[in-house]
JSON list of C-alpha atoms in Angstrom, two decimals:
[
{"chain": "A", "resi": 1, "resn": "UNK", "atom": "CA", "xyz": [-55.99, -2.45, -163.90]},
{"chain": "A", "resi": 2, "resn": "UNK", "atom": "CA", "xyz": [-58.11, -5.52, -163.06]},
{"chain": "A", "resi": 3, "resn": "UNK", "atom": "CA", "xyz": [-56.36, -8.83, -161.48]},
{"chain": "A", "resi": 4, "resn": "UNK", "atom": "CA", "xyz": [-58.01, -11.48, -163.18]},
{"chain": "A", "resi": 5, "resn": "UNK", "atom": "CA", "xyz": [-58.43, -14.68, -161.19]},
{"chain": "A", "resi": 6, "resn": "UNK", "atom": "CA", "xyz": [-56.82, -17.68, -162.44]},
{"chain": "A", "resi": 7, "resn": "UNK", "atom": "CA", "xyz": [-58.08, -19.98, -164.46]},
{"chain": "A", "resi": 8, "resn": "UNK", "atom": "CA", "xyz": [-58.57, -23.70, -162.83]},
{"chain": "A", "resi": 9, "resn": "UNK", "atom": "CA", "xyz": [-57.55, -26.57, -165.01]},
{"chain": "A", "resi": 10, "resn": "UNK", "atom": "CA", "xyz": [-60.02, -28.96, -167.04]},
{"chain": "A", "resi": 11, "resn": "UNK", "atom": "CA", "xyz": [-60.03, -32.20, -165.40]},
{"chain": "A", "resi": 12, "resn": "UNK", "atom": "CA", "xyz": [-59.21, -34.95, -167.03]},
{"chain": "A", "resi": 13, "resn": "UNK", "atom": "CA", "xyz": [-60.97, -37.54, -164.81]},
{"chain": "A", "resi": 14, "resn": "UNK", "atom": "CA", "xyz": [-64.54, -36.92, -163.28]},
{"chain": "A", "resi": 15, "resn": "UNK", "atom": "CA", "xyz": [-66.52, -38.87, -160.98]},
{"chain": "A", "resi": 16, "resn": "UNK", "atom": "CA", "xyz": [-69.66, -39.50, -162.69]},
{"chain": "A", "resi": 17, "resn": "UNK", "atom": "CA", "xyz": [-71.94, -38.35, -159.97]},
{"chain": "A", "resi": 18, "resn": "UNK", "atom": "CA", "xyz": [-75.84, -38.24, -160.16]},
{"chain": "A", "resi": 19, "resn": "UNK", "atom": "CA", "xyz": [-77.08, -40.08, -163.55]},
{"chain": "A", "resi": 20, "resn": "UNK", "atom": "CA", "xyz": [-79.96, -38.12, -164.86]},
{"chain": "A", "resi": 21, "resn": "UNK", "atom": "CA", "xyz": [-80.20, -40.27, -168.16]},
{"chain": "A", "resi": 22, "resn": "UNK", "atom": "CA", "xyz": [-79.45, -43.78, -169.03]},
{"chain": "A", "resi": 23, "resn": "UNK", "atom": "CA", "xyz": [-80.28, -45.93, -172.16]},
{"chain": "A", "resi": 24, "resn": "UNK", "atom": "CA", "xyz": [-79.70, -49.47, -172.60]},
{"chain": "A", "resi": 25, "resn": "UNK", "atom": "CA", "xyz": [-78.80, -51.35, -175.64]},
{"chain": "A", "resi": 26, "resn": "UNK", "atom": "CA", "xyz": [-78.39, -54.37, -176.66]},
{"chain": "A", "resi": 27, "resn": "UNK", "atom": "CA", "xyz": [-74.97, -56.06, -178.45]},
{"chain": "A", "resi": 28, "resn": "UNK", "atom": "CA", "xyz": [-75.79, -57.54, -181.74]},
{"chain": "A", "resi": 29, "resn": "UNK", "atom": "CA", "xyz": [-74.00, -60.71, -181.93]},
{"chain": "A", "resi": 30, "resn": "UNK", "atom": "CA", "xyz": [-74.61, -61.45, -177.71]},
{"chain": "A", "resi": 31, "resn": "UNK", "atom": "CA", "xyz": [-78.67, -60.25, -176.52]},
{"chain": "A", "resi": 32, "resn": "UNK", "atom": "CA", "xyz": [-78.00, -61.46, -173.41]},
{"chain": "A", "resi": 33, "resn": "UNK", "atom": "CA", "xyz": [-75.12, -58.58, -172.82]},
{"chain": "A", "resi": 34, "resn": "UNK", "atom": "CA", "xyz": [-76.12, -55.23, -171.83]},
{"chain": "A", "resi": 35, "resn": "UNK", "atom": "CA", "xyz": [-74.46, -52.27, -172.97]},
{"chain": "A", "resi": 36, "resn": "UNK", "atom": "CA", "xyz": [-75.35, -49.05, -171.00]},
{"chain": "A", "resi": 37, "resn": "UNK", "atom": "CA", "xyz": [-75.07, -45.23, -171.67]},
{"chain": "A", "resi": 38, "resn": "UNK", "atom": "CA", "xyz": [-74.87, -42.98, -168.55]},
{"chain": "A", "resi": 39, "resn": "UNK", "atom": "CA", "xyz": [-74.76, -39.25, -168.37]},
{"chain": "A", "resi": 40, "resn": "UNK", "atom": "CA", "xyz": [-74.44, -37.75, -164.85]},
{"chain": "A", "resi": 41, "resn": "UNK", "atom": "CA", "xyz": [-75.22, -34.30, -164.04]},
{"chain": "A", "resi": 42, "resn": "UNK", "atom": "CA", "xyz": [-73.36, -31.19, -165.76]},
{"chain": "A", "resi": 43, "resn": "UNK", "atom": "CA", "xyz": [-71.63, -29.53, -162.96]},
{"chain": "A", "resi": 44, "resn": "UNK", "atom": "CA", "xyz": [-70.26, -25.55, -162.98]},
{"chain": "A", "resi": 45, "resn": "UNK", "atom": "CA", "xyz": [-66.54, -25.00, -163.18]},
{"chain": "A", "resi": 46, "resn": "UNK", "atom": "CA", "xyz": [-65.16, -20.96, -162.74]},
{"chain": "A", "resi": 47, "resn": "UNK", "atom": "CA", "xyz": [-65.87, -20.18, -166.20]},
{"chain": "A", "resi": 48, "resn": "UNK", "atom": "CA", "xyz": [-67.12, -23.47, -168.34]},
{"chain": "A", "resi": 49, "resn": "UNK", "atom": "CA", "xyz": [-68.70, -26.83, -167.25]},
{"chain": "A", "resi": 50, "resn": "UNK", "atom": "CA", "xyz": [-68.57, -30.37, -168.02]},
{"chain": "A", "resi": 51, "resn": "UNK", "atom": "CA", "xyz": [-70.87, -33.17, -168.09]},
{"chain": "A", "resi": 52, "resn": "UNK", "atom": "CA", "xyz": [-69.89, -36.54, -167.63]},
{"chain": "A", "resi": 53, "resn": "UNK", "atom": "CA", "xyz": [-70.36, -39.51, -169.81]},
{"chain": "A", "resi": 54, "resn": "UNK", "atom": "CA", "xyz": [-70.02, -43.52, -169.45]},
{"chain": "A", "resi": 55, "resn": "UNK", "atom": "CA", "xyz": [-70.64, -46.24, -171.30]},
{"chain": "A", "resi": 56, "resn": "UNK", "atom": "CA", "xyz": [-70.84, -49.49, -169.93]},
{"chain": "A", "resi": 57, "resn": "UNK", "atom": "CA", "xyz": [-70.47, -52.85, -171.32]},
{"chain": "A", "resi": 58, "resn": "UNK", "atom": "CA", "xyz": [-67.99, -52.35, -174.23]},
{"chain": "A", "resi": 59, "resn": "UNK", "atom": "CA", "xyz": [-64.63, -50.48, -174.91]},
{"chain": "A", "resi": 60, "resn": "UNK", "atom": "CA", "xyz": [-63.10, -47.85, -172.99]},
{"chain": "A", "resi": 61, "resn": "UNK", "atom": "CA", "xyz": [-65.65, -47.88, -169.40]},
{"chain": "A", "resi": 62, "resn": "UNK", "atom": "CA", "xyz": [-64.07, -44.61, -167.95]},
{"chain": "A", "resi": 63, "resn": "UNK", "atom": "CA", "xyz": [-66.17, -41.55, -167.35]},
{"chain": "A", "resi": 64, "resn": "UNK", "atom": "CA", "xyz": [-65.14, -38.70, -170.05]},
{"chain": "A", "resi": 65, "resn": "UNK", "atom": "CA", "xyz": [-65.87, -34.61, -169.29]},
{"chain": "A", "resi": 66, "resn": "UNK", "atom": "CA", "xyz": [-67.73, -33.58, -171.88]},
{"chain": "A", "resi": 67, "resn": "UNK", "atom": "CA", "xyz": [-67.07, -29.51, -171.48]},
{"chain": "A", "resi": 68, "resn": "UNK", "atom": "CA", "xyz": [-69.31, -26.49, -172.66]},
{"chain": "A", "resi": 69, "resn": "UNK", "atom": "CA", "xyz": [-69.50, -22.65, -171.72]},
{"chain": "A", "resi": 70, "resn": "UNK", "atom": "CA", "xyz": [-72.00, -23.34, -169.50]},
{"chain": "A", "resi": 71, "resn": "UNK", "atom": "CA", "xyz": [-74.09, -26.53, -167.67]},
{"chain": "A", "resi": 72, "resn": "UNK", "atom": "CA", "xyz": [-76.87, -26.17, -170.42]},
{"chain": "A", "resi": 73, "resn": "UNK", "atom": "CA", "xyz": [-73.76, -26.10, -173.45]},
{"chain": "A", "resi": 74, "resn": "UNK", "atom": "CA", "xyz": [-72.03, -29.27, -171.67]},
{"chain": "A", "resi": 75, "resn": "UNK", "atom": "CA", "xyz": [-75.19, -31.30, -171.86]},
{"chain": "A", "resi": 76, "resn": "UNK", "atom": "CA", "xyz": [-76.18, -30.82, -175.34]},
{"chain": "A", "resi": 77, "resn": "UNK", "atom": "CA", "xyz": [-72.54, -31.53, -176.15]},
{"chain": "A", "resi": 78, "resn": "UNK", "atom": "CA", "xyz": [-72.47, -34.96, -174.07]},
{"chain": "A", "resi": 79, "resn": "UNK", "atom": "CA", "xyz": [-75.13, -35.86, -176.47]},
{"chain": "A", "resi": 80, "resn": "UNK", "atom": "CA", "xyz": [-73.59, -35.46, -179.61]},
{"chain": "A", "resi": 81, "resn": "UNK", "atom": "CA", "xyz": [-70.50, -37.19, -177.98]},
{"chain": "A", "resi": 82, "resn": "UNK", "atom": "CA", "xyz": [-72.58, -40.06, -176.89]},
{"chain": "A", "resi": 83, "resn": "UNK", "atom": "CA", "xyz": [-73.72, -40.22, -180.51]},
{"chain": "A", "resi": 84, "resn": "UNK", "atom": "CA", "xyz": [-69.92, -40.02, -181.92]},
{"chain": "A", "resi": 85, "resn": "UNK", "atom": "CA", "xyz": [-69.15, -42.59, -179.00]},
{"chain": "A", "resi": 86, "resn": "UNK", "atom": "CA", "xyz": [-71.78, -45.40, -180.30]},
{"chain": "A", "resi": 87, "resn": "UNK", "atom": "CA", "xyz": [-70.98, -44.98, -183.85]},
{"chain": "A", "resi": 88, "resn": "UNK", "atom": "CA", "xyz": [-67.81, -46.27, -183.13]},
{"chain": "A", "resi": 89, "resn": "UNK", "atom": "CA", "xyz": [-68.79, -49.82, -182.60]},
{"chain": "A", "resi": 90, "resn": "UNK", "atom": "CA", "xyz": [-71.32, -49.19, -185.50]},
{"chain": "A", "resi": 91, "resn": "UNK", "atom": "CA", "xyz": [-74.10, -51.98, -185.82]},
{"chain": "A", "resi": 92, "resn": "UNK", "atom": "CA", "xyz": [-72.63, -53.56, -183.37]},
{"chain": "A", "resi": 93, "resn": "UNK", "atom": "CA", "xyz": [-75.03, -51.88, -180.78]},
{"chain": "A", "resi": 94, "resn": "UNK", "atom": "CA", "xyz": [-79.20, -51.69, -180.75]},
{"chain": "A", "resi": 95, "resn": "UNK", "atom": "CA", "xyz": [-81.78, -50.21, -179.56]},
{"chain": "A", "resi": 96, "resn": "UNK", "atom": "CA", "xyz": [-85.33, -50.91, -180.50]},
{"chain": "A", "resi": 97, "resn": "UNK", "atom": "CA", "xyz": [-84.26, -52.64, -183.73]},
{"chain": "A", "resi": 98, "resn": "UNK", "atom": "CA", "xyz": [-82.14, -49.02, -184.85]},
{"chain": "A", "resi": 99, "resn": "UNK", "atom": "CA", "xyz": [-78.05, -48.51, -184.73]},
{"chain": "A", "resi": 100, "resn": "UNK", "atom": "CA", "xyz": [-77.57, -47.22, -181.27]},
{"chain": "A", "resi": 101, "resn": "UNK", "atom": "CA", "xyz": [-76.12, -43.94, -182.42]},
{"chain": "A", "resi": 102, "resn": "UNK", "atom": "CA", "xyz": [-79.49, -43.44, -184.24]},
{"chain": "A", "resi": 103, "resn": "UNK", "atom": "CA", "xyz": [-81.29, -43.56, -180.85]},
{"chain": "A", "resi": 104, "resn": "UNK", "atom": "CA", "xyz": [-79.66, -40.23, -179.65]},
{"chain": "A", "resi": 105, "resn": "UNK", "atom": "CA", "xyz": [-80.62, -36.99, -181.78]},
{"chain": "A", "resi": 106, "resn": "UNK", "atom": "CA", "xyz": [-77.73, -34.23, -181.56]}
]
């Protein structure tokens, strides 16, 4: 019979730690404003990983986990939540002329 080691928690808060990619956009109605999408480093847990996420500049600021089975999971899943994240404030946000949430491909 095999002990199995138990599980740590998910956290719910996350520092953001080192940002590997950031995009700025602009807000529609103020160009002077800068909105700003951060994702930090995906970082190993026991036995899944998370990869944090920010955006600056508009709504909610904190830093959300974005978890996955693995650091390479995590980060392909904090981009399709960064997408889901910018659709939320629809035209609102630009990049290069587009609907930010058209600037990042899931």
């Amino acid at each position: 019979m095999t002990t199995r080691k138990p599980v740590e928690p998910l956290p719910h808060a996350v520092p953001l730690g080192r940002v590997v990619a950031t995009r700025r956009f602009e807000l529609h109605a103020e160009p002077d404003r800068v909105v700003e999408l951060r994702i930090g480093t995906p970082k190993a847990m026991d036995q899944d990983a998370y990869c944090p996420v920010q955006l600056l500049g508009i709504g909610d600021e904190r830093i959300k986990p974005v978890f996955g089975v693995d650091t390479f999971q995590s980060l392909q899943l904090a981009f399709r939540y960064a997408r889901v994240l910018l659709e939320e404030h629809g035209e609102r946000i630009r990049w290069e002329q587009l609907p930010a949430h058209e600037s990042v491909d899931p």
